């Protein structure tokens, strides 16, 4: 329901780390914020990449494998189709640039500027061994699923991406 | 919230172009329309295929590559699992036919008949170089994410597929 | 809207049978149930695996192929990334165990205990030739999309996973 100031809100879970899904998530989030909505993005599992700086993560062997294979910051995400070992991302960036669409890192930074709440999931961080220091400054402190659910209960719109 | 006639509504983003996801999207949409709900489907990225006629698209090299590799109309979509170079789609169509479930093109056409609003995303069309002429007659004029968000704010149910 | 007892509710479609998506679905569902929400999970297509016992299914050749390739119970699901022929699941289970996160079968059983409504989709069962006897005792009787939509209309939160 609208809050005391009449603001409507959007709450989304972002579990995917795919380039195209993240582009979709940030276009929706930034559009909603620009319309004056209060926006919460809850990043879990692969989605955590959206908040990462370009640093290596992982402490155990498995964590290091994840850090290596699924590492890098948001600019390293691959499209869910037509990945072509990185070619796909380059192609989409080119096509988006041709039409003056922002890059994914620009969209993420705009979300921070617009006051979108970017929350990493604590449990996913633990399991994937991704520490809070590896996130950009604009990310909020980690939260749990209960936080998301409280936001979602009050939100006019909820999405799982 | 219900509109002045007490109609409830459903707003969904359809970003996937996978056979199984599209089947799910149209079964939900048509079910909701049959129950008297007002239904809006906002097709983005790969989801645009659901609205396409069987024509080639693309103007630049990249656009033509997308038009070639991800071309065809909705009948050419592959399941997200067990694609087998087209075998998977055939298999599912057969199994669906055995149980008198409609084909995907039939579901899409039923959605048009039931008055489901089928809206292509203008930005996705631009980036993927898919012009409005390549869509079926039942498709609405292209819209932006703001249109979807206004529909979603008023809808009882929102989904991202 | 909250029911007569003021209970809020969550309705989700679970179409994915991927390990990570199912983990996400059950963490959200169990978190919501623990917060006192009324939770409905509607399992379609690949998601039906979440309710299956470890039995073979299928009557026609195609149904048997699906039963063989996508068979087993929930413990046999693969992550959507890093499957590595089963290695990925083992790796994630190990990492989750290191952090005292439940296994996926434990999460599913907890959902039953917490009173989460686990509903299989009748049409998906028909098409994929998965009979009701192949489901765990905690599963509800099969329902159709109309059942889900009625639940979703009344729910504060709706998700498609």
Short mmCIF file of C-alpha atoms in Angstrom, two decimals:
data_model
loop_
_atom_site.label_atom_id
_atom_site.label_comp_id
_atom_site.label_asym_id
_atom_site.label_seq_id
_atom_site.Cartn_x
_atom_site.Cartn_y
_atom_site.Cartn_z
CA UNK A 1 0.00 0.00 0.00
CA UNK A 2 1.21 3.60 -0.53
CA UNK A 3 3.25 4.90 2.43
CA UNK A 4 2.35 7.97 4.52
CA UNK A 5 3.59 10.21 1.70
CA UNK A 6 1.50 8.37 -0.89
CA UNK A 7 4.59 6.76 -2.42
CA UNK A 8 4.02 3.46 -4.18
CA UNK A 9 6.73 0.84 -4.06
CA UNK A 10 8.38 -1.99 -5.98
CA UNK A 11 10.21 -4.94 -4.41
CA UNK A 12 12.19 -7.39 -6.50
CA UNK A 13 14.33 -10.45 -5.94
CA UNK A 14 17.23 -10.55 -8.41
CA UNK A 15 18.59 -14.10 -8.45
CA UNK A 16 19.90 -14.08 -12.01
CA UNK A 17 23.35 -12.76 -12.91
CA UNK A 18 22.70 -12.90 -16.66
CA UNK A 19 23.38 -9.75 -18.63
CA UNK A 20 19.93 -9.54 -20.19
CA UNK A 21 18.07 -10.27 -16.95
CA UNK A 22 20.12 -7.64 -15.10
CA UNK A 23 19.47 -5.08 -17.85
CA UNK A 24 15.76 -5.82 -17.50
CA UNK A 25 15.90 -5.57 -13.71
CA UNK A 26 17.68 -2.20 -13.72
CA UNK A 27 15.50 -0.72 -16.48
CA UNK A 28 12.41 -1.60 -14.44
CA UNK A 29 13.98 -0.41 -11.17
CA UNK A 30 15.24 2.88 -12.59
CA UNK A 31 11.98 3.50 -14.42
CA UNK A 32 10.07 2.98 -11.19
CA UNK A 33 12.42 5.22 -9.21
CA UNK A 34 12.11 7.94 -11.88
CA UNK A 35 8.33 7.72 -11.50
CA UNK A 36 8.73 8.40 -7.79
CA UNK A 37 8.32 4.83 -6.55
CA UNK A 38 10.29 3.48 -3.61
CA UNK A 39 12.38 0.60 -5.01
CA UNK A 40 14.01 -2.35 -3.21
CA UNK A 41 16.24 -4.82 -5.05
CA UNK A 42 17.22 -7.96 -3.09
CA UNK A 43 20.21 -9.63 -4.76
CA UNK A 44 20.63 -13.36 -4.17
CA UNK A 45 22.94 -16.08 -5.60
CA UNK A 46 24.14 -15.14 -9.10
CA UNK A 47 22.50 -11.75 -8.77
CA UNK A 48 25.16 -10.70 -6.25
CA UNK A 49 27.44 -10.03 -9.20
CA UNK A 50 25.45 -6.88 -9.89
CA UNK A 51 26.88 -5.37 -6.70
CA UNK A 52 30.45 -6.62 -6.99
CA UNK A 53 33.62 -4.72 -7.59
CA UNK A 54 36.13 -6.43 -9.86
CA UNK A 55 37.83 -8.42 -7.09
CA UNK A 56 38.55 -12.08 -6.49
CA UNK A 57 36.44 -13.79 -3.85
CA UNK A 58 36.37 -17.15 -2.07
CA UNK A 59 38.19 -18.73 0.86
CA UNK A 60 37.71 -22.49 0.40
CA UNK A 61 38.53 -24.33 -2.83
CA UNK A 62 34.88 -24.26 -3.93
CA UNK A 63 34.47 -20.62 -3.06
CA UNK A 64 37.57 -19.79 -5.07
CA UNK A 65 36.23 -21.79 -8.02
CA UNK A 66 33.03 -19.75 -7.93
CA UNK A 67 35.10 -16.59 -7.56
CA UNK A 68 37.11 -17.56 -10.61
CA UNK A 69 34.37 -18.82 -12.89
CA UNK A 70 31.66 -16.43 -11.93
CA UNK A 71 33.96 -13.59 -10.98
CA UNK A 72 34.39 -10.04 -12.14
CA UNK A 73 32.04 -7.15 -11.71
CA UNK A 74 28.71 -6.50 -13.40
CA UNK A 75 30.41 -5.63 -16.71
CA UNK A 76 31.48 -9.29 -17.02
CA UNK A 77 28.01 -10.79 -17.05
CA UNK A 78 26.97 -12.86 -20.06
CA UNK A 79 23.62 -12.88 -21.83
CA UNK A 80 21.49 -15.95 -21.10
CA UNK A 81 21.42 -16.65 -24.86
CA UNK A 82 24.16 -16.12 -27.46
CA UNK A 83 26.99 -15.90 -24.96
CA UNK A 84 29.63 -17.00 -27.53
CA UNK A 85 32.43 -16.82 -24.98
CA UNK A 86 31.96 -13.10 -24.39
CA UNK A 87 31.11 -12.09 -27.97
CA UNK A 88 27.41 -11.92 -27.10
CA UNK A 89 27.93 -9.33 -24.39
CA UNK A 90 30.06 -7.22 -26.70
CA UNK A 91 27.43 -7.47 -29.45
CA UNK A 92 24.59 -6.45 -27.16
CA UNK A 93 26.58 -3.56 -25.73
CA UNK A 94 27.24 -2.37 -29.27
CA UNK A 95 23.58 -2.65 -30.25
CA UNK A 96 22.49 -0.90 -27.05
CA UNK A 97 25.06 1.84 -27.64
CA UNK A 98 23.77 2.34 -31.19
CA UNK A 99 20.43 3.25 -29.66
CA UNK A 100 21.84 5.36 -26.82
CA UNK A 101 20.82 2.80 -24.22
CA UNK A 102 23.05 2.95 -21.14
CA UNK A 103 25.57 0.21 -20.37
CA UNK A 104 24.77 -2.16 -17.53
CA UNK A 105 27.33 -0.56 -15.14
CA UNK A 106 25.84 2.87 -15.95
CA UNK A 107 22.35 1.56 -15.19
CA UNK A 108 23.57 0.14 -11.87
CA UNK A 109 25.22 3.44 -10.95
CA UNK A 110 22.09 5.36 -11.93
CA UNK A 111 20.10 3.11 -9.60
CA UNK A 112 22.38 4.17 -6.73
CA UNK A 113 21.92 7.85 -7.68
CA UNK A 114 18.15 7.48 -7.86
CA UNK A 115 18.10 6.06 -4.36
CA UNK A 116 17.14 2.50 -5.29
CA UNK A 117 17.86 0.24 -2.31
CA UNK A 118 20.42 -2.36 -3.44
CA UNK A 119 20.47 -5.11 -0.78
CA UNK A 120 22.72 -8.19 -0.89
CA UNK A 121 21.38 -11.43 0.60
CA UNK A 122 23.46 -12.44 3.62
CA UNK A 123 22.90 -16.19 3.21
CA UNK A 124 23.99 -16.12 -0.45
CA UNK A 125 27.09 -14.17 0.51
CA UNK A 126 27.95 -16.79 3.13
CA UNK A 127 27.39 -19.77 0.85
CA UNK A 128 29.19 -18.25 -2.14
CA UNK A 129 31.93 -16.76 0.06
CA UNK A 130 31.47 -13.23 -1.22
CA UNK A 131 32.33 -10.75 1.56
CA UNK A 132 30.74 -7.34 2.00
CA UNK A 133 34.05 -5.60 1.15
CA UNK A 134 33.72 -6.89 -2.41
CA UNK A 135 30.62 -4.76 -3.02
CA UNK A 136 30.41 -1.24 -4.42
CA UNK A 137 29.91 1.68 -2.03
CA UNK A 138 26.31 2.17 -3.16
CA UNK A 139 25.25 -1.27 -1.88
CA UNK A 140 23.31 -1.43 1.39
CA UNK A 141 24.25 -3.65 4.32
CA UNK A 142 23.33 -7.32 3.84
CA UNK A 143 19.85 -8.46 4.83
CA UNK A 144 17.85 -11.69 5.03
CA UNK A 145 14.76 -12.96 3.29
CA UNK A 146 12.54 -11.57 6.08
CA UNK A 147 13.60 -8.06 5.14
CA UNK A 148 12.59 -8.65 1.54
CA UNK A 149 9.25 -10.15 2.54
CA UNK A 150 8.35 -7.16 4.73
CA UNK A 151 9.14 -4.83 1.82
CA UNK A 152 7.21 -7.05 -0.60
CA UNK A 153 4.12 -7.16 1.65
CA UNK A 154 3.87 -3.37 1.51
CA UNK A 155 4.80 -3.04 -2.16
CA UNK A 156 2.30 -2.50 -4.99
CA UNK A 157 4.55 -4.50 -7.33
CA UNK A 158 6.73 -7.56 -6.66
CA UNK A 159 8.90 -9.37 -9.19
CA UNK A 160 11.32 -12.30 -9.15
CA UNK A 161 14.02 -11.98 -11.81
CA UNK B 1 -6.97 -2.41 -7.13
CA UNK B 2 -10.17 -3.38 -8.97
CA UNK B 3 -11.21 -0.77 -11.56
CA UNK B 4 -14.53 1.12 -11.53
CA UNK B 5 -16.26 -2.03 -12.87
CA UNK B 6 -14.74 -4.19 -10.15
CA UNK B 7 -12.42 -5.90 -12.61
CA UNK B 8 -9.21 -7.31 -11.19
CA UNK B 9 -6.08 -7.25 -13.27
CA UNK B 10 -2.83 -9.06 -14.05
CA UNK B 11 0.32 -7.43 -15.43
CA UNK B 12 3.27 -9.49 -16.59
CA UNK B 13 6.66 -8.90 -18.12
CA UNK B 14 7.55 -11.64 -20.59
CA UNK B 15 11.30 -11.49 -21.20
CA UNK B 16 11.79 -15.15 -22.05
CA UNK B 17 11.31 -16.53 -25.55
CA UNK B 18 11.56 -20.16 -24.43
CA UNK B 19 8.76 -22.47 -25.50
CA UNK B 20 7.93 -23.66 -22.00
CA UNK B 21 8.02 -20.20 -20.44
CA UNK B 22 5.78 -18.81 -23.20
CA UNK B 23 3.34 -21.70 -22.75
CA UNK B 24 3.24 -20.91 -19.04
CA UNK B 25 2.77 -17.20 -19.69
CA UNK B 26 -0.13 -17.68 -22.09
CA UNK B 27 -1.86 -20.32 -19.95
CA UNK B 28 -1.80 -17.90 -17.02
CA UNK B 29 -2.84 -14.94 -19.18
CA UNK B 30 -5.67 -16.77 -20.91
CA UNK B 31 -6.85 -18.31 -17.64
CA UNK B 32 -6.97 -14.86 -16.08
CA UNK B 33 -8.80 -13.34 -19.06
CA UNK B 34 -11.33 -16.20 -18.99
CA UNK B 35 -11.94 -15.40 -15.31
CA UNK B 36 -12.75 -11.83 -16.30
CA UNK B 37 -9.46 -10.23 -15.34
CA UNK B 38 -7.91 -7.41 -17.33
CA UNK B 39 -4.57 -8.76 -18.60
CA UNK B 40 -1.48 -6.89 -19.79
CA UNK B 41 1.54 -8.71 -21.22
CA UNK B 42 4.67 -6.60 -21.77
CA UNK B 43 7.04 -8.42 -24.13
CA UNK B 44 10.74 -7.54 -23.87
CA UNK B 45 13.95 -8.96 -25.37
CA UNK B 46 13.54 -12.63 -26.32
CA UNK B 47 9.87 -12.43 -25.44
CA UNK B 48 9.24 -10.31 -28.56
CA UNK B 49 9.27 -13.53 -30.54
CA UNK B 50 5.83 -14.28 -29.16
CA UNK B 51 4.44 -11.42 -31.27
CA UNK B 52 6.44 -11.97 -34.45
CA UNK B 53 5.30 -13.06 -37.84
CA UNK B 54 7.65 -15.43 -39.65
CA UNK B 55 9.77 -12.70 -41.23
CA UNK B 56 13.45 -11.84 -41.26
CA UNK B 57 14.50 -8.85 -39.18
CA UNK B 58 17.63 -6.76 -38.65
CA UNK B 59 19.36 -3.91 -40.44
CA UNK B 60 22.95 -3.98 -39.13
CA UNK B 61 25.14 -7.09 -39.20
CA UNK B 62 24.36 -7.81 -35.54
CA UNK B 63 20.66 -7.23 -35.98
CA UNK B 64 20.66 -9.63 -38.91
CA UNK B 65 22.52 -12.23 -36.83
CA UNK B 66 19.84 -11.98 -34.16
CA UNK B 67 17.17 -12.12 -36.84
CA UNK B 68 18.76 -15.27 -38.24
CA UNK B 69 19.55 -17.13 -35.04
CA UNK B 70 16.57 -16.13 -33.03
CA UNK B 71 14.22 -15.64 -35.92
CA UNK B 72 10.93 -17.16 -36.95
CA UNK B 73 7.59 -16.77 -35.28
CA UNK B 74 6.38 -18.15 -31.98
CA UNK B 75 6.11 -21.68 -33.41
CA UNK B 76 9.91 -21.78 -33.67
CA UNK B 77 10.65 -21.30 -29.98
CA UNK B 78 12.65 -23.99 -28.19
CA UNK B 79 12.06 -25.39 -24.72
CA UNK B 80 14.54 -24.16 -22.11
CA UNK B 81 15.48 -27.82 -21.43
CA UNK B 82 15.72 -30.73 -23.89
CA UNK B 83 15.93 -28.58 -26.98
CA UNK B 84 17.73 -31.29 -29.01
CA UNK B 85 17.97 -29.08 -32.07
CA UNK B 86 14.23 -28.78 -32.44
CA UNK B 87 13.29 -32.33 -31.38
CA UNK B 88 12.29 -31.09 -27.95
CA UNK B 89 9.69 -28.69 -29.29
CA UNK B 90 8.23 -31.40 -31.52
CA UNK B 91 8.12 -33.81 -28.57
CA UNK B 92 6.34 -31.33 -26.32
CA UNK B 93 3.88 -30.39 -29.02
CA UNK B 94 3.09 -34.07 -29.46
CA UNK B 95 2.64 -34.62 -25.73
CA UNK B 96 0.50 -31.50 -25.42
CA UNK B 97 -1.57 -32.59 -28.42
CA UNK B 98 -2.11 -36.02 -26.83
CA UNK B 99 -3.80 -34.26 -23.95
CA UNK B 100 -5.74 -31.79 -26.09
CA UNK B 101 -3.65 -28.87 -24.90
CA UNK B 102 -3.52 -26.06 -27.48
CA UNK B 103 -0.36 -25.33 -29.45
CA UNK B 104 1.59 -22.21 -28.54
CA UNK B 105 0.42 -20.27 -31.65
CA UNK B 106 -3.18 -21.22 -30.78
CA UNK B 107 -2.69 -19.97 -27.22
CA UNK B 108 -1.28 -16.70 -28.52
CA UNK B 109 -4.20 -16.24 -30.92
CA UNK B 110 -6.68 -17.06 -28.15
CA UNK B 111 -5.06 -14.34 -26.04
CA UNK B 112 -5.80 -11.83 -28.82
CA UNK B 113 -9.42 -13.05 -29.02
CA UNK B 114 -9.85 -12.81 -25.25
CA UNK B 115 -8.71 -9.21 -25.34
CA UNK B 116 -5.39 -9.71 -23.57
CA UNK B 117 -3.23 -6.63 -24.17
CA UNK B 118 -0.08 -7.78 -25.97
CA UNK B 119 2.43 -4.91 -25.81
CA UNK B 120 5.92 -4.97 -27.36
CA UNK B 121 8.68 -3.06 -25.57
CA UNK B 122 9.91 -0.18 -27.75
CA UNK B 123 13.48 -0.20 -26.40
CA UNK B 124 13.89 -3.95 -27.02
CA UNK B 125 12.57 -3.50 -30.56
CA UNK B 126 15.14 -0.75 -31.18
CA UNK B 127 18.07 -2.68 -29.74
CA UNK B 128 17.18 -5.97 -31.44
CA UNK B 129 16.15 -4.22 -34.66
CA UNK B 130 12.71 -5.76 -34.78
CA UNK B 131 10.29 -3.32 -36.48
CA UNK B 132 6.59 -3.03 -35.68
CA UNK B 133 5.67 -4.37 -39.14
CA UNK B 134 7.08 -7.74 -38.12
CA UNK B 135 4.39 -8.23 -35.47
CA UNK B 136 1.02 -9.90 -35.81
CA UNK B 137 -2.09 -7.74 -36.21
CA UNK B 138 -3.25 -8.52 -32.69
CA UNK B 139 -0.23 -6.84 -31.11
CA UNK B 140 -0.69 -3.39 -29.58
CA UNK B 141 1.47 -0.38 -30.40
CA UNK B 142 4.89 -0.43 -28.70
CA UNK B 143 5.20 1.02 -25.20
CA UNK B 144 7.89 1.72 -22.63
CA UNK B 145 8.59 0.44 -19.14
CA UNK B 146 6.57 3.32 -17.62
CA UNK B 147 3.43 1.96 -19.24
CA UNK B 148 4.05 -1.45 -17.71
CA UNK B 149 4.72 0.04 -14.27
CA UNK B 150 1.47 2.02 -14.28
CA UNK B 151 -0.44 -1.15 -15.17
CA UNK B 152 1.48 -3.14 -12.54
CA UNK B 153 0.77 -0.58 -9.79
CA UNK B 154 -2.97 -1.03 -10.31
CA UNK B 155 -2.84 -4.80 -10.84
CA UNK B 156 -3.70 -7.38 -8.18
CA UNK B 157 -1.12 -9.76 -9.67
CA UNK B 158 2.28 -9.05 -11.23
CA UNK B 159 4.68 -11.61 -12.65
CA UNK B 160 8.05 -11.59 -14.42
CA UNK B 161 8.50 -14.53 -16.76
CA UNK C 1 -5.65 -8.47 1.06
CA UNK C 2 -5.25 -9.88 4.60
CA UNK C 3 -7.84 -12.60 5.39
CA UNK C 4 -10.37 -12.42 8.23
CA UNK C 5 -7.61 -13.27 10.71
CA UNK C 6 -5.35 -10.54 9.35
CA UNK C 7 -3.02 -13.08 7.75
CA UNK C 8 -1.06 -11.85 4.75
CA UNK C 9 -0.32 -14.27 1.96
CA UNK C 10 2.19 -15.24 -0.71
CA UNK C 11 1.37 -17.07 -3.96
CA UNK C 12 4.08 -18.34 -6.26
CA UNK C 13 4.32 -20.27 -9.49
CA UNK C 14 7.34 -22.58 -9.49
CA UNK C 15 8.05 -23.58 -13.09
CA UNK C 16 11.78 -24.14 -12.71
CA UNK C 17 13.25 -27.43 -11.53
CA UNK C 18 16.76 -26.00 -11.17
CA UNK C 19 18.48 -26.57 -7.84
CA UNK C 20 19.24 -22.90 -7.22
CA UNK C 21 15.78 -21.68 -8.22
CA UNK C 22 14.14 -24.30 -5.97
CA UNK C 23 16.41 -23.34 -3.07
CA UNK C 24 15.35 -19.72 -3.59
CA UNK C 25 11.68 -20.66 -3.82
CA UNK C 26 11.69 -22.70 -0.59
CA UNK C 27 13.77 -20.14 1.35
CA UNK C 28 11.23 -17.45 0.45
CA UNK C 29 8.26 -19.77 1.11
CA UNK C 30 9.55 -21.01 4.46
CA UNK C 31 10.58 -17.52 5.52
CA UNK C 32 7.08 -16.26 4.72
CA UNK C 33 5.42 -19.16 6.56
CA UNK C 34 7.67 -18.57 9.58
CA UNK C 35 6.50 -14.93 9.57
CA UNK C 36 2.91 -16.16 9.76
CA UNK C 37 2.00 -15.69 6.11
CA UNK C 38 -0.28 -18.07 4.27
CA UNK C 39 1.83 -19.57 1.46
CA UNK C 40 0.74 -21.24 -1.78
CA UNK C 41 3.25 -22.81 -4.17
CA UNK C 42 1.90 -23.89 -7.56
CA UNK C 43 4.33 -26.31 -9.22
CA UNK C 44 4.26 -26.52 -13.02
CA UNK C 45 6.41 -28.22 -15.67
CA UNK C 46 9.97 -28.77 -14.40
CA UNK C 47 8.94 -27.53 -10.98
CA UNK C 48 6.94 -30.74 -10.42
CA UNK C 49 10.21 -32.42 -9.55
CA UNK C 50 10.13 -30.60 -6.22
CA UNK C 51 7.18 -32.81 -5.20
CA UNK C 52 8.35 -36.13 -6.63
CA UNK C 53 9.39 -39.26 -4.89
CA UNK C 54 12.31 -41.11 -6.46
CA UNK C 55 10.21 -43.13 -8.88
CA UNK C 56 10.14 -43.63 -12.63
CA UNK C 57 7.31 -41.96 -14.52
CA UNK C 58 5.93 -41.94 -18.05
CA UNK C 59 3.63 -44.17 -20.11
CA UNK C 60 4.39 -43.24 -23.72
CA UNK C 61 7.89 -43.25 -25.20
CA UNK C 62 8.19 -39.47 -24.75
CA UNK C 63 6.85 -39.57 -21.23
CA UNK C 64 9.39 -42.27 -20.36
CA UNK C 65 12.18 -40.16 -21.90
CA UNK C 66 11.20 -37.26 -19.69
CA UNK C 67 10.92 -39.62 -16.74
CA UNK C 68 14.42 -40.89 -17.45
CA UNK C 69 16.20 -37.65 -18.24
CA UNK C 70 14.44 -35.42 -15.80
CA UNK C 71 13.68 -38.09 -13.26
CA UNK C 72 14.54 -38.63 -9.64
CA UNK C 73 13.34 -36.66 -6.67
CA UNK C 74 14.20 -33.14 -5.61
CA UNK C 75 17.67 -34.19 -4.46
CA UNK C 76 18.59 -34.85 -8.11
CA UNK C 77 18.05 -31.31 -9.36
CA UNK C 78 20.96 -29.50 -10.99
CA UNK C 79 21.98 -25.87 -10.56
CA UNK C 80 21.14 -23.66 -13.55
CA UNK C 81 24.85 -22.76 -13.79
CA UNK C 82 27.88 -24.99 -13.12
CA UNK C 83 26.04 -28.26 -13.40
CA UNK C 84 29.19 -30.22 -14.35
CA UNK C 85 27.29 -33.47 -14.66
CA UNK C 86 26.23 -33.45 -11.02
CA UNK C 87 29.42 -32.00 -9.53
CA UNK C 88 27.77 -28.59 -9.22
CA UNK C 89 24.98 -29.86 -7.02
CA UNK C 90 27.47 -31.66 -4.77
CA UNK C 91 29.59 -28.52 -4.54
CA UNK C 92 26.66 -26.30 -3.61
CA UNK C 93 25.38 -28.81 -1.08
CA UNK C 94 28.85 -28.84 0.50
CA UNK C 95 29.04 -25.04 0.59
CA UNK C 96 25.52 -24.80 2.00
CA UNK C 97 26.35 -27.44 4.60
CA UNK C 98 29.47 -25.50 5.62
CA UNK C 99 27.19 -22.63 6.55
CA UNK C 100 24.52 -24.77 8.20
CA UNK C 101 22.04 -24.07 5.42
CA UNK C 102 19.51 -26.90 5.04
CA UNK C 103 19.59 -29.25 2.08
CA UNK C 104 16.91 -28.85 -0.56
CA UNK C 105 14.98 -31.97 0.56
CA UNK C 106 15.08 -30.65 4.15
CA UNK C 107 13.73 -27.29 2.99
CA UNK C 108 10.92 -29.01 1.10
CA UNK C 109 10.02 -31.12 4.14
CA UNK C 110 10.10 -28.05 6.37
CA UNK C 111 7.66 -26.38 3.99
CA UNK C 112 5.24 -29.29 4.54
CA UNK C 113 5.68 -28.99 8.33
CA UNK C 114 5.10 -25.23 8.24
CA UNK C 115 1.83 -25.77 6.40
CA UNK C 116 2.90 -24.31 3.06
CA UNK C 117 0.41 -25.41 0.40
CA UNK C 118 2.31 -27.45 -2.20
CA UNK C 119 0.04 -27.80 -5.24
CA UNK C 120 0.94 -29.69 -8.43
CA UNK C 121 -0.44 -28.39 -11.74
CA UNK C 122 -2.83 -30.93 -13.25
CA UNK C 123 -2.15 -29.96 -16.86
CA UNK C 124 1.62 -30.29 -16.42
CA UNK C 125 1.14 -33.70 -14.81
CA UNK C 126 -0.95 -34.82 -17.78
CA UNK C 127 1.47 -33.54 -20.42
CA UNK C 128 4.59 -34.83 -18.68
CA UNK C 129 2.86 -38.07 -17.64
CA UNK C 130 3.64 -37.69 -13.96
CA UNK C 131 0.87 -39.32 -11.90
CA UNK C 132 -0.24 -38.16 -8.46
CA UNK C 133 1.09 -41.37 -6.87
CA UNK C 134 4.62 -40.22 -7.69
CA UNK C 135 4.34 -37.26 -5.29
CA UNK C 136 5.27 -37.08 -1.63
CA UNK C 137 2.54 -37.36 1.00
CA UNK C 138 2.82 -33.67 1.85
CA UNK C 139 1.71 -32.59 -1.63
CA UNK C 140 -1.85 -31.34 -2.06
CA UNK C 141 -4.27 -32.64 -4.67
CA UNK C 142 -3.61 -31.31 -8.20
CA UNK C 143 -5.18 -28.02 -9.21
CA UNK C 144 -5.46 -25.82 -12.29
CA UNK C 145 -4.29 -22.32 -13.14
CA UNK C 146 -7.62 -20.86 -11.96
CA UNK C 147 -6.86 -22.03 -8.42
CA UNK C 148 -3.51 -20.25 -8.51
CA UNK C 149 -5.04 -17.06 -9.89
CA UNK C 150 -7.66 -16.90 -7.14
CA UNK C 151 -4.93 -17.30 -4.53
CA UNK C 152 -2.76 -14.72 -6.31
CA UNK C 153 -5.58 -12.15 -6.49
CA UNK C 154 -5.91 -12.24 -2.70
CA UNK C 155 -2.19 -12.43 -1.98
CA UNK C 156 -0.02 -9.47 -0.95
CA UNK C 157 2.94 -11.00 -2.78
CA UNK C 158 3.09 -12.97 -6.04
CA UNK C 159 6.19 -14.40 -7.66
CA UNK C 160 7.00 -16.51 -10.74
CA UNK C 161 10.11 -18.63 -10.28
#
